[in-house]
mmCIF file of N, CA and C in Angstrom:
data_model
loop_
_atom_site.group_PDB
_atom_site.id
_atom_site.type_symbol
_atom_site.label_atom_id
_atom_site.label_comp_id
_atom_site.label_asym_id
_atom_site.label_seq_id
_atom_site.Cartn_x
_atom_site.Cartn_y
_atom_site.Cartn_z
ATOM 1 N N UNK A 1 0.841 -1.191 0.000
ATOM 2 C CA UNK A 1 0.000 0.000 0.000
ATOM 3 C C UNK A 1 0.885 1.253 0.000
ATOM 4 N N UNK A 2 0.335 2.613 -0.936
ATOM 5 C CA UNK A 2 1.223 3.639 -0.701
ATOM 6 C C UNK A 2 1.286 4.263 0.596
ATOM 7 N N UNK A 3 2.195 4.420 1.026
ATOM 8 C CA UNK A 3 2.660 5.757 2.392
ATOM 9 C C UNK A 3 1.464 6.702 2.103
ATOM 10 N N UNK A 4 0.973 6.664 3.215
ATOM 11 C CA UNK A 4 -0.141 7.666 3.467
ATOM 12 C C UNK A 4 0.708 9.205 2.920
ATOM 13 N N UNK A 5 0.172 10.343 2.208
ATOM 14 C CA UNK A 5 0.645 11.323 1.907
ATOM 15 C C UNK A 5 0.601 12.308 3.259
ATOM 16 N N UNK A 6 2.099 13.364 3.272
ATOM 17 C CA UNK A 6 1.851 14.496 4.492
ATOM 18 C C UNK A 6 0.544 15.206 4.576
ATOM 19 N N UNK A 7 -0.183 14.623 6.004
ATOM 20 C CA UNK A 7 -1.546 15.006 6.191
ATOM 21 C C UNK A 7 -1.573 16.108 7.689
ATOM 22 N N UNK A 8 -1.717 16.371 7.871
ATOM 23 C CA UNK A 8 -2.121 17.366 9.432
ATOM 24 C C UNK A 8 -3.231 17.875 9.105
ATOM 25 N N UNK A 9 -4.376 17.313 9.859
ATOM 26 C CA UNK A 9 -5.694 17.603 10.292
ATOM 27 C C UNK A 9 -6.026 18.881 11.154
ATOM 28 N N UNK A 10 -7.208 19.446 10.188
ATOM 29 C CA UNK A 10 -7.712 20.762 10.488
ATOM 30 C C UNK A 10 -8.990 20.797 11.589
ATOM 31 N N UNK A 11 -9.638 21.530 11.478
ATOM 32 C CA UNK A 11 -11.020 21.513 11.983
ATOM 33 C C UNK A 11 -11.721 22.682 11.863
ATOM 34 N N UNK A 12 -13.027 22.836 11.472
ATOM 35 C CA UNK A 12 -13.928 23.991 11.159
ATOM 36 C C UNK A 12 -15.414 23.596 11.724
ATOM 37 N N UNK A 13 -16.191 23.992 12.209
ATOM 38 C CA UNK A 13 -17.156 24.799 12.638
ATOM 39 C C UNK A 13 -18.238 24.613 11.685
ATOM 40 N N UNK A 14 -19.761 23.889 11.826
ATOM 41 C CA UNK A 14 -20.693 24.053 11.080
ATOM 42 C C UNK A 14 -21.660 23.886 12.277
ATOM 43 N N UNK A 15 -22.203 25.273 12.507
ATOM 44 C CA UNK A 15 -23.452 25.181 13.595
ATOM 45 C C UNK A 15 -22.558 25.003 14.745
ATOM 46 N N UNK A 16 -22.977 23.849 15.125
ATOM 47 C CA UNK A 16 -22.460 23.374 16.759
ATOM 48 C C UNK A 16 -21.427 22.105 16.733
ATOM 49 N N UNK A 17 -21.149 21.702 15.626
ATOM 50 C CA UNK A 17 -20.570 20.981 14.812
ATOM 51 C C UNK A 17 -19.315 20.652 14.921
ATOM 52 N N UNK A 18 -17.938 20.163 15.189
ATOM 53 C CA UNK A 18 -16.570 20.316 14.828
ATOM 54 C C UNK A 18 -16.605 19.052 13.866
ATOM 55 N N UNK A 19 -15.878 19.759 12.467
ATOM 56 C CA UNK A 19 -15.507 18.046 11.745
ATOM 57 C C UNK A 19 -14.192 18.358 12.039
ATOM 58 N N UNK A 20 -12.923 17.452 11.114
ATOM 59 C CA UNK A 20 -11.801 17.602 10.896
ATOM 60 C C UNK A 20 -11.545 17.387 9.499
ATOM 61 N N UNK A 21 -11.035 18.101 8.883
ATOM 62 C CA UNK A 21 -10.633 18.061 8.021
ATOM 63 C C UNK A 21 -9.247 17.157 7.764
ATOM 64 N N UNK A 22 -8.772 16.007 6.828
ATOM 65 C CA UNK A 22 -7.773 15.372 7.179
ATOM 66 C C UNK A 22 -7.966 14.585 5.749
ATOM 67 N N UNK A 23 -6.988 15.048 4.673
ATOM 68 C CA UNK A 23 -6.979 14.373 3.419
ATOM 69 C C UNK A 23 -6.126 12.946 3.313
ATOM 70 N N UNK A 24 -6.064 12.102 2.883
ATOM 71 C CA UNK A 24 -5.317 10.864 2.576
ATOM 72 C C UNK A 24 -5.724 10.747 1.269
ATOM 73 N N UNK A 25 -5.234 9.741 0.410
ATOM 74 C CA UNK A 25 -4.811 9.517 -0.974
ATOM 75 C C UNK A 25 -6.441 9.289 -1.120
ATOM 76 N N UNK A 26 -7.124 8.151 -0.249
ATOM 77 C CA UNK A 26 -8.906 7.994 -0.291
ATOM 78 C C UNK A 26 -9.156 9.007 -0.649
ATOM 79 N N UNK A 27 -9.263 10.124 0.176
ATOM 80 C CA UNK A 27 -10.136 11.061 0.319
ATOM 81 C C UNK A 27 -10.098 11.860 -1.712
ATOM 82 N N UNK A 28 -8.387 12.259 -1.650
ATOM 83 C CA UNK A 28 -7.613 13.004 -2.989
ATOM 84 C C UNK A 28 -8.992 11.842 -3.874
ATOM 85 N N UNK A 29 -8.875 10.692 -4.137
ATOM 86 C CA UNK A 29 -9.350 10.365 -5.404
ATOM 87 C C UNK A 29 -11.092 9.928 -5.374
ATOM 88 N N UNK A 30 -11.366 9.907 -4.290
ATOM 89 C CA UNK A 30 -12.695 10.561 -4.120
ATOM 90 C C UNK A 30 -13.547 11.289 -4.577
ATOM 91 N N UNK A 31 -12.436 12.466 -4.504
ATOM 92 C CA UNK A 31 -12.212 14.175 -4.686
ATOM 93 C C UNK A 31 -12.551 13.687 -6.965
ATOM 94 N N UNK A 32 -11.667 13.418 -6.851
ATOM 95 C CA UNK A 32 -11.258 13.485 -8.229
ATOM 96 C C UNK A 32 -12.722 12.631 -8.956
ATOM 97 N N UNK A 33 -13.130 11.594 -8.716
ATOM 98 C CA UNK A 33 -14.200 10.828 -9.316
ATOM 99 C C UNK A 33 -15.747 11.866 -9.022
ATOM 100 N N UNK A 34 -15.606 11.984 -7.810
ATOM 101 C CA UNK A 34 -17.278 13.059 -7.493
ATOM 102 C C UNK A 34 -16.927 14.485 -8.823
ATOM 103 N N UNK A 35 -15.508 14.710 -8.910
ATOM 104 C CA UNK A 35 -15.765 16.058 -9.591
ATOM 105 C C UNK A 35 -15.705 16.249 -11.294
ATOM 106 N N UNK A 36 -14.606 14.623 -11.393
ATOM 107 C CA UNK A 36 -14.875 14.345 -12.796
ATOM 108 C C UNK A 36 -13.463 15.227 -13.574
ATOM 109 N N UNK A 37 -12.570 15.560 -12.583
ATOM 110 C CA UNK A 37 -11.423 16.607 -12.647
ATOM 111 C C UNK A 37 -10.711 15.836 -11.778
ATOM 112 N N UNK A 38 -9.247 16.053 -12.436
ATOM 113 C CA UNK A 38 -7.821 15.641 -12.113
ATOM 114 C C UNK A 38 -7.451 16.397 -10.584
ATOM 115 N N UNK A 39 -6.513 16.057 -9.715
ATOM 116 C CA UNK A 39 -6.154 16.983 -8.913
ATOM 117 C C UNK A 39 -5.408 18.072 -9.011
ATOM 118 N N UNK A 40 -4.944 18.060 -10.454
ATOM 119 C CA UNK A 40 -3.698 19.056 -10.418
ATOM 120 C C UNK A 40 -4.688 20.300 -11.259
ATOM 121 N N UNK A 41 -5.874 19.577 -11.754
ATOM 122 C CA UNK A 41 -6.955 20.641 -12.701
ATOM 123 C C UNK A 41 -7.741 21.588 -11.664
ATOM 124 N N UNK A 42 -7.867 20.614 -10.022
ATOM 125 C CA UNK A 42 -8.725 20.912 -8.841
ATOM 126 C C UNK A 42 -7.677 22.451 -8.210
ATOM 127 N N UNK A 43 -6.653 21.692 -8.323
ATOM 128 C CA UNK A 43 -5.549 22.828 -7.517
ATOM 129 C C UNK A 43 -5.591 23.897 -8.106
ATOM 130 N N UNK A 44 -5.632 23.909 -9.632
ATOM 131 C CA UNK A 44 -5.044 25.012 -10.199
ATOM 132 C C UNK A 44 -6.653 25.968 -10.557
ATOM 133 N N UNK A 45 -7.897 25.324 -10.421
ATOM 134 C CA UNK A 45 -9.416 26.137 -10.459
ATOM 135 C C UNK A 45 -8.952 26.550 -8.871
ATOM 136 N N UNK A 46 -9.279 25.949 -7.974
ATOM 137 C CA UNK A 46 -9.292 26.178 -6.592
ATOM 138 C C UNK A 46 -8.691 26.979 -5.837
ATOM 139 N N UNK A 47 -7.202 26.741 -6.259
ATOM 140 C CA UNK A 47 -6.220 27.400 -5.447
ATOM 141 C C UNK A 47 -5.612 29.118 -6.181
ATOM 142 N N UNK A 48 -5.396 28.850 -7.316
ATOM 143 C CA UNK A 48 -4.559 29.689 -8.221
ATOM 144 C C UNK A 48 -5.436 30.731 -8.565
ATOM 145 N N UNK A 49 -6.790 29.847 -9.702
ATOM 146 C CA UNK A 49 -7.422 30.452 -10.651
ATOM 147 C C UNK A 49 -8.717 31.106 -9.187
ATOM 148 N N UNK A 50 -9.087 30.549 -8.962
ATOM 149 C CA UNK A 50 -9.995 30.739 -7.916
ATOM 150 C C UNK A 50 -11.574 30.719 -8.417
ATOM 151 N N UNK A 51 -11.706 29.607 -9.642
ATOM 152 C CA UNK A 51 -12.503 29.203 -10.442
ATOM 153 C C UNK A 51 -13.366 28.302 -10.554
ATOM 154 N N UNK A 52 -13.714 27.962 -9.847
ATOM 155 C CA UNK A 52 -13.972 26.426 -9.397
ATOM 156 C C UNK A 52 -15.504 26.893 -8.815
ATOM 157 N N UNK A 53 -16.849 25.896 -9.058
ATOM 158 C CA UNK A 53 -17.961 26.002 -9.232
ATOM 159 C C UNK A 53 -18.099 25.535 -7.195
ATOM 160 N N UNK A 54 -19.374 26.227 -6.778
ATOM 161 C CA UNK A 54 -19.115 25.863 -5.280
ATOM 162 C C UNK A 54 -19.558 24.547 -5.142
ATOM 163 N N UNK A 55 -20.461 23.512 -5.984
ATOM 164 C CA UNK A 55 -20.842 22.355 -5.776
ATOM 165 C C UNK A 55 -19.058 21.466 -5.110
ATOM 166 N N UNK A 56 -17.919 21.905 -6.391
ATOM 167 C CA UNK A 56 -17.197 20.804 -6.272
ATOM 168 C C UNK A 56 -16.452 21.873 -4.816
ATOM 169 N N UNK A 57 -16.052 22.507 -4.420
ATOM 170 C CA UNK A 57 -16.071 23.626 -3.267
ATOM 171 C C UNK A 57 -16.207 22.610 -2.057
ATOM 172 N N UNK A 58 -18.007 22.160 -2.153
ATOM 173 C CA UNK A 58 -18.469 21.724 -1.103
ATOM 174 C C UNK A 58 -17.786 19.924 -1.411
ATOM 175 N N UNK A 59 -17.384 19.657 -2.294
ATOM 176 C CA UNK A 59 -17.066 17.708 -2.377
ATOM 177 C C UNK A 59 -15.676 18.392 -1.676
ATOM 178 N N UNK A 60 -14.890 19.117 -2.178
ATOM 179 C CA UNK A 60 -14.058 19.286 -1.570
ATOM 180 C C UNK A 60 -13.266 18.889 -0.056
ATOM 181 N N UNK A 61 -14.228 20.118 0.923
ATOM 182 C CA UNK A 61 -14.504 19.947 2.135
ATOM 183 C C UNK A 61 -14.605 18.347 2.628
ATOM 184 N N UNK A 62 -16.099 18.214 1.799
ATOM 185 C CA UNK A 62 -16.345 16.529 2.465
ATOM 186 C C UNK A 62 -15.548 15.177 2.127
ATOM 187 N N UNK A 63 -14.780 15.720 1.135
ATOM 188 C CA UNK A 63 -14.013 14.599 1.009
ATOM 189 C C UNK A 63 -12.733 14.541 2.179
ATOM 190 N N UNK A 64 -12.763 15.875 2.596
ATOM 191 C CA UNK A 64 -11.614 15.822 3.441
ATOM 192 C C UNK A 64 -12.279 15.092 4.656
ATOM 193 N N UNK A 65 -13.389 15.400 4.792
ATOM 194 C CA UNK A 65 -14.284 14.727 6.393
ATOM 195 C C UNK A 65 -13.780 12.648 6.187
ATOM 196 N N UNK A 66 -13.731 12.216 4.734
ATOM 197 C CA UNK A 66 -13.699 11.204 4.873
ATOM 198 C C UNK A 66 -12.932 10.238 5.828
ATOM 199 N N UNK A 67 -12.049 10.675 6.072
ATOM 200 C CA UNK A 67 -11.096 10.081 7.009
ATOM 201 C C UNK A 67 -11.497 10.149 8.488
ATOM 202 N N UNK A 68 -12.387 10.998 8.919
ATOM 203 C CA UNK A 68 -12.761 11.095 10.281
ATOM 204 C C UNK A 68 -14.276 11.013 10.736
ATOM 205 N N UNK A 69 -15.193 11.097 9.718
ATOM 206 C CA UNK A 69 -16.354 11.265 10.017
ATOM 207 C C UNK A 69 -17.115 10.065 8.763
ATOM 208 N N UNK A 70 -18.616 9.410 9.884
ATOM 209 C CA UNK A 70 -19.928 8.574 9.376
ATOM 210 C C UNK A 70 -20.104 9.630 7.970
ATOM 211 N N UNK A 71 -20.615 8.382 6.722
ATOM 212 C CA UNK A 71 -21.473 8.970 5.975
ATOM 213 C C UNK A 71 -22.534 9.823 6.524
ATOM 214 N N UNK A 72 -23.133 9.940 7.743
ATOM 215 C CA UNK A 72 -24.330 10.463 7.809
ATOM 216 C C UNK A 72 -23.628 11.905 8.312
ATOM 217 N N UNK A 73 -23.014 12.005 9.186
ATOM 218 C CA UNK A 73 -22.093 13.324 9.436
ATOM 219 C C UNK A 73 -21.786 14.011 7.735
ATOM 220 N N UNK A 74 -21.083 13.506 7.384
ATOM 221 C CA UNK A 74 -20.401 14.230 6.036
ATOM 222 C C UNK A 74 -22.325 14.589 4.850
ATOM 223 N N UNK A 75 -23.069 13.718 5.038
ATOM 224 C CA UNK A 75 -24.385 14.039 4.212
ATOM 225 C C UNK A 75 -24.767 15.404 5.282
ATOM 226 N N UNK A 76 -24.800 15.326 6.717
ATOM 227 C CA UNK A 76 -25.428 16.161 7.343
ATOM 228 C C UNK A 76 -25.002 17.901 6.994
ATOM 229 N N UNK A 77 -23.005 17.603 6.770
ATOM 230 C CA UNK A 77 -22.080 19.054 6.472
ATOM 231 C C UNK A 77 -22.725 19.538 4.980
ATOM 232 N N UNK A 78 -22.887 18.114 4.209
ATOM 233 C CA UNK A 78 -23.198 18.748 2.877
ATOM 234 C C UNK A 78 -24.642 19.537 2.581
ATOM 235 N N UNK A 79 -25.473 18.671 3.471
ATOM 236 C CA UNK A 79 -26.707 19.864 3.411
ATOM 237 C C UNK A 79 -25.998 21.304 3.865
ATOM 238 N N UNK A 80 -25.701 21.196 5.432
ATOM 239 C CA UNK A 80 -25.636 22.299 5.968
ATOM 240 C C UNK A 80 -24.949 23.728 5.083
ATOM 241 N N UNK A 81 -24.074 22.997 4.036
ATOM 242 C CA UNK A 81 -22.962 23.624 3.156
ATOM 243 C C UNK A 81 -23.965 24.458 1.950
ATOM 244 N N UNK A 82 -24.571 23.649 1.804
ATOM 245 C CA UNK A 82 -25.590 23.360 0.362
ATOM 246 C C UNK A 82 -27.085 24.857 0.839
ATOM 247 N N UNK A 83 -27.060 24.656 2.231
ATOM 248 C CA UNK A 83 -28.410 25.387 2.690
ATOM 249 C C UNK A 83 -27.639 27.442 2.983
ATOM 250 N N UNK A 84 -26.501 26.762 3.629
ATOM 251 C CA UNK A 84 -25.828 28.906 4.179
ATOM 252 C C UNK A 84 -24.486 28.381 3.478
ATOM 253 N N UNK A 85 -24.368 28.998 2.390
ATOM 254 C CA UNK A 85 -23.036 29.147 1.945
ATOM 255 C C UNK A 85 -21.948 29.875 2.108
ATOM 256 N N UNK A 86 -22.730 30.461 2.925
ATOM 257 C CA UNK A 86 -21.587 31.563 3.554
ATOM 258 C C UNK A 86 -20.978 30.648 4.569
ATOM 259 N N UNK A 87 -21.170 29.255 5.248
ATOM 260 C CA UNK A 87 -20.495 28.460 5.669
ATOM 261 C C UNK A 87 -19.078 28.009 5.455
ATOM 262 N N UNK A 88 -18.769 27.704 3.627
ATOM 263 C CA UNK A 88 -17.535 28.027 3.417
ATOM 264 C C UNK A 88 -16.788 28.602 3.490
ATOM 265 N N UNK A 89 -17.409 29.987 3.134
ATOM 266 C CA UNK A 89 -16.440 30.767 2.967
ATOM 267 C C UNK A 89 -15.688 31.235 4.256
ATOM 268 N N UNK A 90 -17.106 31.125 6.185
ATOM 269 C CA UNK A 90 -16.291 31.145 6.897
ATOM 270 C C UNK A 90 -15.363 30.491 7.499
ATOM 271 N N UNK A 91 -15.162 29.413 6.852
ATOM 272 C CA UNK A 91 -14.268 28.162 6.795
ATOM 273 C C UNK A 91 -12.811 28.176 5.672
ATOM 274 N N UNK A 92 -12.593 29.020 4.874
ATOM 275 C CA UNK A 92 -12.520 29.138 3.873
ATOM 276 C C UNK A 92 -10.001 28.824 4.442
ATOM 277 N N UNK A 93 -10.186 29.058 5.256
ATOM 278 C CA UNK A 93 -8.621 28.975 5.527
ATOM 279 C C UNK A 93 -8.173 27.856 5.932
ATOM 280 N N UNK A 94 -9.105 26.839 6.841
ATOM 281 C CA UNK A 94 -8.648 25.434 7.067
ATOM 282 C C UNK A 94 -8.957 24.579 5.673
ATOM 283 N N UNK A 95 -10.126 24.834 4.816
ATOM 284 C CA UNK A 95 -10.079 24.550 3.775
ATOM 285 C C UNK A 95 -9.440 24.022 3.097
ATOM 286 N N UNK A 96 -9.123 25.453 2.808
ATOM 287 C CA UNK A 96 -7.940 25.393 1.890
ATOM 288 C C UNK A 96 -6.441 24.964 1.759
ATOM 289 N N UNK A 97 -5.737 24.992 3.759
ATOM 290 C CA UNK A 97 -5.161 24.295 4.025
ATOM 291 C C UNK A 97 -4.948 22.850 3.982
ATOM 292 N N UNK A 98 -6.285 22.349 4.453
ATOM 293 C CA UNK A 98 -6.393 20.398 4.251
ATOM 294 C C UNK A 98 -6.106 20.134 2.966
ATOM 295 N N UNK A 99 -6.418 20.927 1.911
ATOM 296 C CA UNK A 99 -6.313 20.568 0.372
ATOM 297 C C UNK A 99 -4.925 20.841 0.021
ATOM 298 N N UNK A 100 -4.106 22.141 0.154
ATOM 299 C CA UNK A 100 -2.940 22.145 -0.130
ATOM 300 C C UNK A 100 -2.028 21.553 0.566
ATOM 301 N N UNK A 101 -1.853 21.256 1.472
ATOM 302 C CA UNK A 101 -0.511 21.366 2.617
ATOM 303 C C UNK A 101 -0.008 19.718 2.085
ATOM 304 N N UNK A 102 -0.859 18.554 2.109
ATOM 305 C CA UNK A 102 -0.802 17.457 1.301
ATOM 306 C C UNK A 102 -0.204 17.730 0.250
ATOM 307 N N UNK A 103 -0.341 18.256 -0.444
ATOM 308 C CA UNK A 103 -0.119 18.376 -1.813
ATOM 309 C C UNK A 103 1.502 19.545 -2.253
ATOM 310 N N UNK A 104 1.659 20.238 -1.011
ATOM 311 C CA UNK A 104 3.304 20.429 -0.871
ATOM 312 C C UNK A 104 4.332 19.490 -0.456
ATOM 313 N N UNK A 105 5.292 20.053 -1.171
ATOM 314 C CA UNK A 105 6.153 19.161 -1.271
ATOM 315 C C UNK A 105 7.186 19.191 0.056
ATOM 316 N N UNK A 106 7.812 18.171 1.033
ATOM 317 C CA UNK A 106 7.663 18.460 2.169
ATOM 318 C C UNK A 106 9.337 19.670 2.596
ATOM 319 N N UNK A 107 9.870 19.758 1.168
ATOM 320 C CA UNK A 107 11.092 20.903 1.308
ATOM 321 C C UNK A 107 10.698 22.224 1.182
ATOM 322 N N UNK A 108 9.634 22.490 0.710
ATOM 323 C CA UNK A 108 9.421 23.642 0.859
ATOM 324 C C UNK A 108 8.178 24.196 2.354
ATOM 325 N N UNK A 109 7.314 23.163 2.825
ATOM 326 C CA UNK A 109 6.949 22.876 3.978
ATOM 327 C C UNK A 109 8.112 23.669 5.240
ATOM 328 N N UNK A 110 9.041 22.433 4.769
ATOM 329 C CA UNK A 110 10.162 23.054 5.966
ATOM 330 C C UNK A 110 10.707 24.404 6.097
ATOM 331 N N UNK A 111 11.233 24.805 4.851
ATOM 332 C CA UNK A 111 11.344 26.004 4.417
ATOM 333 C C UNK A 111 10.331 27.367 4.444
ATOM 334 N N UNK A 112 9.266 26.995 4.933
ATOM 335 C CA UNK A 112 8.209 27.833 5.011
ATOM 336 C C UNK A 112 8.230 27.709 6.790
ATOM 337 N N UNK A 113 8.112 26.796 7.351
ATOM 338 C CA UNK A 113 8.223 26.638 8.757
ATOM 339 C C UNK A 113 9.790 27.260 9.272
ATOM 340 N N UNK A 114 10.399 27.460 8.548
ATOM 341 C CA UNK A 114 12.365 28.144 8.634
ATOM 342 C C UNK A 114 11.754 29.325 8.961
ATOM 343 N N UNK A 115 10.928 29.585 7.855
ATOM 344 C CA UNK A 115 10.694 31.399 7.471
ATOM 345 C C UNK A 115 10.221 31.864 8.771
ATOM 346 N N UNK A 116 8.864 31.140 9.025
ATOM 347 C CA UNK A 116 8.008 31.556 9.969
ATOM 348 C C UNK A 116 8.718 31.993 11.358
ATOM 349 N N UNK A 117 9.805 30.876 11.729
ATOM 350 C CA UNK A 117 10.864 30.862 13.010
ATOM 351 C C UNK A 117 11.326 32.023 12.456
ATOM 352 N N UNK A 118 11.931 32.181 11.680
ATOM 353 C CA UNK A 118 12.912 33.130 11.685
ATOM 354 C C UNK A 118 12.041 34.733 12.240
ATOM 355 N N UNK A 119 11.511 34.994 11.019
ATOM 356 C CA UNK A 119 10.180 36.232 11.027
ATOM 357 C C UNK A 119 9.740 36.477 12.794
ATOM 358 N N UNK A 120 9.274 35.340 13.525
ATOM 359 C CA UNK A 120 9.141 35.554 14.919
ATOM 360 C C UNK A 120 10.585 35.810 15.914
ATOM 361 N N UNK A 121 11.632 35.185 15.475
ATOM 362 C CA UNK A 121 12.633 35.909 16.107
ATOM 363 C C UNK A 121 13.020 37.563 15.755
ATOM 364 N N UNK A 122 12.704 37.601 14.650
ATOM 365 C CA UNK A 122 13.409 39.033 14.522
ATOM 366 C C UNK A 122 12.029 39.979 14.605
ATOM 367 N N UNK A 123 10.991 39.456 15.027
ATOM 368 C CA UNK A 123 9.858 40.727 15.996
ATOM 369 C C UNK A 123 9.975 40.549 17.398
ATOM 370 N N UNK A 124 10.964 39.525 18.279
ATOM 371 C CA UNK A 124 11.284 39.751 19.091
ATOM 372 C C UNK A 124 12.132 40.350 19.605
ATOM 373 N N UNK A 125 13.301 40.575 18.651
ATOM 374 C CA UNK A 125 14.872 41.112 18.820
ATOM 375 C C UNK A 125 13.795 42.660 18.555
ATOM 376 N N UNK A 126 13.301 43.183 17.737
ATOM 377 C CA UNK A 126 12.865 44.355 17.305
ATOM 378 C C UNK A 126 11.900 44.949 18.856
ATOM 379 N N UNK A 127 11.696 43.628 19.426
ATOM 380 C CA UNK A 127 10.383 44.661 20.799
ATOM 381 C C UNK A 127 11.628 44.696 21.434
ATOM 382 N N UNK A 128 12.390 43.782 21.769
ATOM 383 C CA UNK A 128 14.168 44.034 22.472
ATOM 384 C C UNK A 128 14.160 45.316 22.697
ATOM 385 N N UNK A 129 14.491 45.272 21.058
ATOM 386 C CA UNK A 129 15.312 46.933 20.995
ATOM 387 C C UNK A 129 14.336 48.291 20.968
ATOM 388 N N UNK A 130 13.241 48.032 21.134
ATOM 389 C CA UNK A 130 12.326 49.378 21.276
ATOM 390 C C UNK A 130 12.316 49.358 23.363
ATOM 391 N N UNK A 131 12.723 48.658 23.695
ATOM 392 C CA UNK A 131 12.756 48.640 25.486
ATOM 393 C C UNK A 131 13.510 49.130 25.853
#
């Protein structure tokens, strides 16, 4: 079986709700058969183009639920998704995280986690020096 792909599980908010968001290779080709689109076609409407119709929006999301949540949970998010759509969008950053962060490659991951360390040391050296 393949090595599960780099996953770190999210979580968002529907009603009273917590799912988790948490992609694995299942979930990715899931993704890909409900939408009838490649993943690299999903990334580049979704992420880049910011093009992407909200039906596949909402498979999105629920495909990420697959790994942690009953069919009846993930039918329950998709109404809820389907009924206030403004649901996504206030969801719209773990989202988008569960979908990409998988799908980076894990050197630039690190390299982004370098940055972040670094950036917080030097707003600390900077309150330092305003004392």
């Amino acid at each position: 079986m393949i090595k599960d792909i780099l996953n770190k599980p999210y979580t968002i908010k529907i009603d009273n709700d917590v799912y988790t968001l948490d992609y694995d290779n299942k979930g990715y080709a899931q993704l890909e058969q409900f939408t009838g689109k490649g993943l690299f076609k999903l990334y580049d409407d979704f992420v880049v183009n910011n093009n992407l119709c909200y039906q596949h929006c909402v498979d999105i999301v629920c495909c990420a639920m697959m790994k942690n949540h009953t069919a009846g949970e993930i039918a329950k998010a998709r109404i809820a998704f389907n009924e206030k759509q403004y649901l996504f969008f206030e969801n719209i950053a773990p989202i988008t995280m569960a979908f990409v962060e998988p799908l980076t490659p894990p050197k630039i991951l690190e390299k982004s986690a370098k940055f972040k360390e670094d950036e917080i040391k030097k707003k600390k050296q900077m309150k330092k020096a305003k004392n």
